[in-house]
């Protein structure tokens, strides 16, 4: 059985995968062809994370930590760009900083020793 916090993290990455899939779908009709490579990258990464976390695989947890770190850096970069624009957009910067906090919480949760143990335990040893 999948613990509910891991299911919530899977849901977060499912939303990211859906957003990336929409960008990939929109690209052939002329909506943002320049970023199609990044959209494919985030789609494949998010789908890999969802599959790895859902099946409680150790590589899925590591991939989720690294993916969250990449999203954290991207969100902080977006916040910096929003504040440095002319005119500044502090609400957009604040929102991006809040998203960075969400990714930091995901990283912190997935690196807890108890959560690591869930991913390293054999399926036969877990009885619920």
Short mmCIF file of C-alpha atoms in Angstrom, two decimals:
data_model
loop_
_atom_site.label_atom_id
_atom_site.label_comp_id
_atom_site.label_asym_id
_atom_site.label_seq_id
_atom_site.Cartn_x
_atom_site.Cartn_y
_atom_site.Cartn_z
CA UNK A 1 0.00 0.00 0.00
CA UNK A 2 1.27 3.45 -0.89
CA UNK A 3 1.62 5.87 2.06
CA UNK A 4 -0.53 8.98 1.59
CA UNK A 5 2.38 11.51 1.70
CA UNK A 6 4.05 9.65 -1.17
CA UNK A 7 0.71 9.69 -3.03
CA UNK A 8 0.54 13.48 -2.58
CA UNK A 9 4.06 13.85 -4.02
CA UNK A 10 3.00 11.58 -6.91
CA UNK A 11 0.01 13.87 -7.45
CA UNK A 12 2.29 16.93 -7.56
CA UNK A 13 4.45 15.32 -10.22
CA UNK A 14 1.36 14.12 -12.11
CA UNK A 15 0.25 17.76 -12.37
CA UNK A 16 3.71 18.70 -13.67
CA UNK A 17 3.54 15.85 -16.20
CA UNK A 18 0.10 16.97 -17.33
CA UNK A 19 1.30 20.54 -17.79
CA UNK A 20 4.32 19.36 -19.77
CA UNK A 21 2.13 17.07 -21.90
CA UNK A 22 -0.16 20.01 -22.68
CA UNK A 23 2.86 22.06 -23.78
CA UNK A 24 4.08 19.18 -25.99
CA UNK A 25 0.58 18.79 -27.45
CA UNK A 26 0.29 22.53 -28.12
CA UNK A 27 3.71 22.86 -29.80
CA UNK A 28 2.86 21.44 -33.27
CA UNK A 29 0.02 23.93 -33.63
CA UNK A 30 2.44 26.83 -33.23
CA UNK A 31 2.22 27.41 -29.49
CA UNK A 32 5.80 27.59 -28.23
CA UNK A 33 7.92 25.44 -30.53
CA UNK A 34 11.13 26.88 -29.03
CA UNK A 35 10.52 25.22 -25.65
CA UNK A 36 9.50 21.79 -26.95
CA UNK A 37 12.75 20.20 -25.77
CA UNK A 38 12.22 21.40 -22.20
CA UNK A 39 8.62 20.25 -22.29
CA UNK A 40 9.65 16.76 -23.35
CA UNK A 41 12.36 16.74 -20.66
CA UNK A 42 9.89 17.65 -17.88
CA UNK A 43 7.29 15.22 -19.22
CA UNK A 44 9.69 12.25 -19.22
CA UNK A 45 11.20 13.24 -15.86
CA UNK A 46 7.80 13.69 -14.16
CA UNK A 47 6.44 10.42 -15.56
CA UNK A 48 9.57 8.60 -14.38
CA UNK A 49 9.20 10.10 -10.91
CA UNK A 50 5.53 9.17 -10.68
CA UNK A 51 6.24 5.60 -11.76
CA UNK A 52 9.23 5.23 -9.43
CA UNK A 53 7.40 6.64 -6.41
CA UNK A 54 4.21 4.70 -7.07
CA UNK A 55 6.13 1.41 -7.21
CA UNK A 56 8.26 2.47 -4.19
CA UNK A 57 11.54 2.03 -6.10
CA UNK A 58 14.76 3.54 -4.65
CA UNK A 59 15.65 5.10 -8.00
CA UNK A 60 12.24 6.81 -8.03
CA UNK A 61 12.95 8.49 -4.70
CA UNK A 62 16.38 9.66 -5.87
CA UNK A 63 14.89 10.89 -9.13
CA UNK A 64 12.19 12.77 -7.20
CA UNK A 65 14.81 14.45 -5.00
CA UNK A 66 16.87 15.54 -8.00
CA UNK A 67 13.77 16.62 -9.94
CA UNK A 68 12.57 18.65 -6.97
CA UNK A 69 15.99 20.26 -6.72
CA UNK A 70 15.82 21.22 -10.41
CA UNK A 71 12.32 22.65 -9.92
CA UNK A 72 13.52 24.52 -6.82
CA UNK A 73 16.32 26.19 -8.78
CA UNK A 74 13.92 26.98 -11.62
CA UNK A 75 11.34 28.51 -9.27
CA UNK A 76 13.94 30.67 -7.54
CA UNK A 77 15.28 31.79 -10.93
CA UNK A 78 11.74 32.66 -12.00
CA UNK A 79 11.26 34.67 -8.79
CA UNK A 80 14.46 36.62 -9.42
CA UNK A 81 13.42 37.37 -13.01
CA UNK A 82 9.94 38.47 -11.90
CA UNK A 83 11.34 40.94 -9.38
CA UNK A 84 14.01 42.29 -11.75
CA UNK A 85 11.53 42.99 -14.59
CA UNK A 86 10.47 46.49 -15.49
CA UNK A 87 7.97 47.05 -13.91
CA UNK A 88 8.64 44.56 -11.10
CA UNK A 89 6.06 41.86 -10.50
CA UNK A 90 6.34 41.12 -6.77
CA UNK A 91 3.22 38.91 -6.63
CA UNK A 92 4.61 36.62 -9.32
CA UNK A 93 7.96 36.55 -7.51
CA UNK A 94 6.27 35.75 -4.21
CA UNK A 95 4.29 32.93 -5.83
CA UNK A 96 7.43 31.45 -7.39
CA UNK A 97 9.20 31.64 -4.03
CA UNK A 98 6.26 29.83 -2.40
CA UNK A 99 6.54 27.07 -5.02
CA UNK A 100 10.25 26.82 -4.25
CA UNK A 101 9.27 26.24 -0.62
CA UNK A 102 6.96 23.40 -1.67
CA UNK A 103 9.81 21.72 -3.56
CA UNK A 104 12.09 22.18 -0.54
CA UNK A 105 9.52 20.46 1.69
CA UNK A 106 9.31 17.57 -0.81
CA UNK A 107 13.11 17.23 -0.77
CA UNK A 108 13.21 17.33 3.02
CA UNK A 109 10.44 14.73 3.30
CA UNK A 110 11.99 12.31 0.80
CA UNK A 111 15.38 12.46 2.53
CA UNK A 112 14.03 11.50 5.99
CA UNK A 113 15.48 8.18 7.25
CA UNK A 114 12.04 6.64 7.76
CA UNK A 115 10.97 7.48 4.19
CA UNK A 116 14.27 6.14 2.83
CA UNK A 117 13.56 2.91 4.70
CA UNK A 118 10.21 2.56 2.91
CA UNK A 119 12.02 2.57 -0.41
CA UNK A 120 14.78 0.15 0.61
CA UNK A 121 12.56 -2.42 2.36
CA UNK A 122 11.71 -5.53 0.41
CA UNK A 123 8.03 -5.94 -0.55
CA UNK A 124 7.77 -9.21 1.41
CA UNK A 125 8.77 -7.56 4.72
CA UNK A 126 5.99 -4.96 4.72
CA UNK A 127 2.83 -6.36 6.24
CA UNK A 128 -0.15 -4.06 6.64
#
